Structures are given as structure tokens and as C-alpha cells.
PDB file of C-alpha atoms in Angstrom:
ATOM      1  CA  UNK A1463     -60.106   1.910  45.872  1.00 91.00           C
ATOM      2  CA  UNK A1464     -63.220   2.870  43.998  1.00 94.00           C
ATOM      3  CA  UNK A1465     -66.020   0.230  42.963  1.00 94.00           C
ATOM      4  CA  UNK A1466     -65.052   1.044  39.375  1.00 95.00           C
ATOM      5  CA  UNK A1467     -61.393   0.389  39.966  1.00 95.00           C
ATOM      6  CA  UNK A1468     -62.101  -2.957  41.755  1.00 96.00           C
ATOM      7  CA  UNK A1469     -64.406  -4.111  38.958  1.00 96.00           C
ATOM      8  CA  UNK A1470     -61.500  -3.379  36.561  1.00 95.00           C
ATOM      9  CA  UNK A1471     -59.130  -5.403  38.713  1.00 96.00           C
ATOM     10  CA  UNK A1472     -61.371  -8.271  38.564  1.00 95.00           C
ATOM     11  CA  UNK A1473     -61.832  -7.989  34.824  1.00 96.00           C
ATOM     12  CA  UNK A1474     -65.509  -7.265  35.121  1.00 96.00           C
ATOM     13  CA  UNK A1475     -67.170  -5.026  32.548  1.00 94.00           C
ATOM     14  CA  UNK A1476     -70.684  -3.927  33.248  1.00 94.00           C
ATOM     15  CA  UNK A1477     -72.989  -4.871  30.244  1.00 94.00           C
ATOM     16  CA  UNK A1478     -75.103  -2.279  28.524  1.00 92.00           C
ATOM     17  CA  UNK A1479     -78.409  -1.784  30.440  1.00 90.00           C
ATOM     18  CA  UNK A1480     -80.827  -4.327  29.326  1.00 83.00           C
ATOM     19  CA  UNK A1481     -84.236  -3.051  28.029  1.00 79.00           C
ATOM     20  CA  UNK A1482     -86.978  -4.193  30.412  1.00 75.00           C
ATOM     21  CA  UNK A1483     -89.449  -6.615  28.927  1.00 70.00           C
ATOM     22  CA  UNK A1484     -92.362  -5.580  31.204  1.00 66.00           C
ATOM     23  CA  UNK A1485     -93.612  -2.649  33.489  1.00 62.00           C
ATOM     24  CA  UNK A1486     -92.050  -3.602  36.848  1.00 60.00           C
ATOM     25  CA  UNK A1487     -93.008  -0.345  38.489  1.00 60.00           C
ATOM     26  CA  UNK A1488     -96.911  -0.665  38.512  1.00 60.00           C
ATOM     27  CA  UNK A1489     -97.513   2.690  40.304  1.00 61.00           C
ATOM     28  CA  UNK A1490     -96.243   4.686  37.554  1.00 61.00           C
ATOM     29  CA  UNK A1491     -96.537   1.958  34.739  1.00 60.00           C
ATOM     30  CA  UNK A1492     -92.890   2.603  33.799  1.00 66.00           C
ATOM     31  CA  UNK A1493     -90.811   0.301  31.593  1.00 75.00           C
ATOM     32  CA  UNK A1494     -87.486   0.991  33.467  1.00 80.00           C
ATOM     33  CA  UNK A1495     -84.743  -1.215  34.676  1.00 85.00           C
ATOM     34  CA  UNK A1496     -84.318   0.771  37.868  1.00 88.00           C
ATOM     35  CA  UNK A1497     -85.639   3.500  39.703  1.00 86.00           C
ATOM     36  CA  UNK A1498     -84.332   5.831  42.505  1.00 90.00           C
ATOM     37  CA  UNK A1499     -86.535   7.186  45.107  1.00 89.00           C
ATOM     38  CA  UNK A1500     -84.539   9.286  47.588  1.00 92.00           C
ATOM     39  CA  UNK A1501     -81.428   7.523  48.366  1.00 91.00           C
ATOM     40  CA  UNK A1502     -82.542   4.033  47.507  1.00 93.00           C
ATOM     41  CA  UNK A1503     -82.295   2.519  44.046  1.00 93.00           C
ATOM     42  CA  UNK A1504     -84.667  -0.532  43.233  1.00 88.00           C
ATOM     43  CA  UNK A1505     -84.256  -2.991  40.423  1.00 87.00           C
ATOM     44  CA  UNK A1506     -86.885  -5.635  39.499  1.00 80.00           C
ATOM     45  CA  UNK A1507     -87.413  -8.304  36.932  1.00 79.00           C
ATOM     46  CA  UNK A1508     -83.544  -8.552  36.057  1.00 85.00           C
ATOM     47  CA  UNK A1509     -83.078 -11.480  33.594  1.00 87.00           C
ATOM     48  CA  UNK A1510     -79.757 -12.978  32.280  1.00 92.00           C
ATOM     49  CA  UNK A1511     -80.496 -11.141  28.930  1.00 88.00           C
ATOM     50  CA  UNK A1512     -77.546 -10.871  26.613  1.00 90.00           C
ATOM     51  CA  UNK A1513     -78.127  -8.736  23.657  1.00 87.00           C
ATOM     52  CA  UNK A1514     -81.792  -8.770  24.388  1.00 85.00           C
ATOM     53  CA  UNK A1515     -82.402 -12.354  24.541  1.00 88.00           C
ATOM     54  CA  UNK A1516     -82.007 -15.282  27.041  1.00 89.00           C
ATOM     55  CA  UNK A1517     -79.156 -17.563  26.092  1.00 91.00           C
ATOM     56  CA  UNK A1518     -80.625 -20.614  27.817  1.00 93.00           C
ATOM     57  CA  UNK A1519     -83.894 -21.806  29.404  1.00 92.00           C
ATOM     58  CA  UNK A1520     -84.889 -24.855  31.459  1.00 93.00           C
ATOM     59  CA  UNK A1521     -84.765 -26.452  34.716  1.00 95.00           C
ATOM     60  CA  UNK A1522     -81.565 -26.561  36.799  1.00 95.00           C
ATOM     61  CA  UNK A1523     -80.450 -30.080  37.187  1.00 92.00           C
ATOM     62  CA  UNK A1524     -82.428 -31.096  34.040  1.00 93.00           C
ATOM     63  CA  UNK A1525     -81.823 -28.993  30.868  1.00 94.00           C
ATOM     64  CA  UNK A1526     -79.212 -26.646  32.615  1.00 95.00           C
ATOM     65  CA  UNK A1527     -76.397 -27.703  34.648  1.00 96.00           C
ATOM     66  CA  UNK A1528     -75.590 -26.081  37.980  1.00 96.00           C
ATOM     67  CA  UNK A1529     -72.490 -24.327  36.672  1.00 96.00           C
ATOM     68  CA  UNK A1530     -74.465 -22.779  33.675  1.00 96.00           C
ATOM     69  CA  UNK A1531     -77.163 -21.674  36.176  1.00 95.00           C
ATOM     70  CA  UNK A1532     -74.520 -19.963  38.234  1.00 96.00           C
ATOM     71  CA  UNK A1533     -73.139 -18.280  35.225  1.00 95.00           C
ATOM     72  CA  UNK A1534     -76.618 -17.150  34.236  1.00 95.00           C
ATOM     73  CA  UNK A1535     -77.171 -15.698  37.857  1.00 95.00           C
ATOM     74  CA  UNK A1536     -73.886 -13.712  37.526  1.00 95.00           C
ATOM     75  CA  UNK A1537     -75.195 -12.289  34.275  1.00 94.00           C
ATOM     76  CA  UNK A1538     -78.463 -11.303  35.883  1.00 94.00           C
ATOM     77  CA  UNK A1539     -76.648  -9.712  38.796  1.00 95.00           C
ATOM     78  CA  UNK A1540     -74.281  -7.700  36.530  1.00 95.00           C
ATOM     79  CA  UNK A1541     -77.429  -6.448  34.640  1.00 94.00           C
ATOM     80  CA  UNK A1542     -79.089  -5.408  37.960  1.00 94.00           C
ATOM     81  CA  UNK A1543     -75.811  -3.590  38.785  1.00 95.00           C
ATOM     82  CA  UNK A1544     -75.560  -1.893  35.528  1.00 95.00           C
ATOM     83  CA  UNK A1545     -79.209  -0.704  35.758  1.00 94.00           C
ATOM     84  CA  UNK A1546     -78.581   0.722  39.196  1.00 95.00           C
ATOM     85  CA  UNK A1547     -75.327   2.364  38.069  1.00 96.00           C
ATOM     86  CA  UNK A1548     -77.133   3.993  35.122  1.00 94.00           C
ATOM     87  CA  UNK A1549     -79.843   5.499  37.519  1.00 93.00           C
ATOM     88  CA  UNK A1550     -77.070   6.511  40.042  1.00 95.00           C
ATOM     89  CA  UNK A1551     -74.919   8.287  37.547  1.00 95.00           C
ATOM     90  CA  UNK A1552     -72.191   5.610  37.725  1.00 95.00           C
ATOM     91  CA  UNK A1553     -71.190   2.567  39.698  1.00 95.00           C
ATOM     92  CA  UNK A1554     -69.219   4.629  42.216  1.00 96.00           C
ATOM     93  CA  UNK A1555     -72.428   6.507  43.321  1.00 94.00           C
ATOM     94  CA  UNK A1556     -74.184   3.251  44.570  1.00 90.00           C
TER      95      UNK A1556
END
């Protein structure tokens, strides 16, 4: 089973690649969400951006519940996966 098929079975759709908010690759001053060097892909600064904005901010346990924080971490991880898949030419190439 391919990664794409497994994500579909789990009902997971990768979000559109989020626009970077800073240059996370200082050596080339690039505003890119992911970069590939050889057979490695790196992402940096992945946030739980949805439609270009942060849906919530605050301290976990104070303003944000642990459940909400876990959901935001999931969004950030899917954003990182989407960025890596974009650079790799698809999630199955990761």
C-alpha cells in the first residue's frame, strides 16, 4: 500500500503548502517551506497555519487545552509533510 493510499484510508488530506513567514534557509536566504539536498528533505519553522493564519495562540494549560495543542501539533506536522511532498514530487516519493 502506498503512502498516498494509506493517508486516504485514514481520511487525511494534505493541506496546501503553507507560505513561509521567514527565511529558514539562511545560507541561501530562501523563503521556502522545504528544501531537498541529495536524498534528504528538510523543513523548518512549520507552524499550524490554516489559510495563512494561526487559529490560536497561548500557553498550553493556560489559554490552550492539551487537546487543542495536540490538534495544532497535528496541523503543523501535516503542513511539514505537505511541504516535503511538494519538494519530493508527491508523498509517495518521500
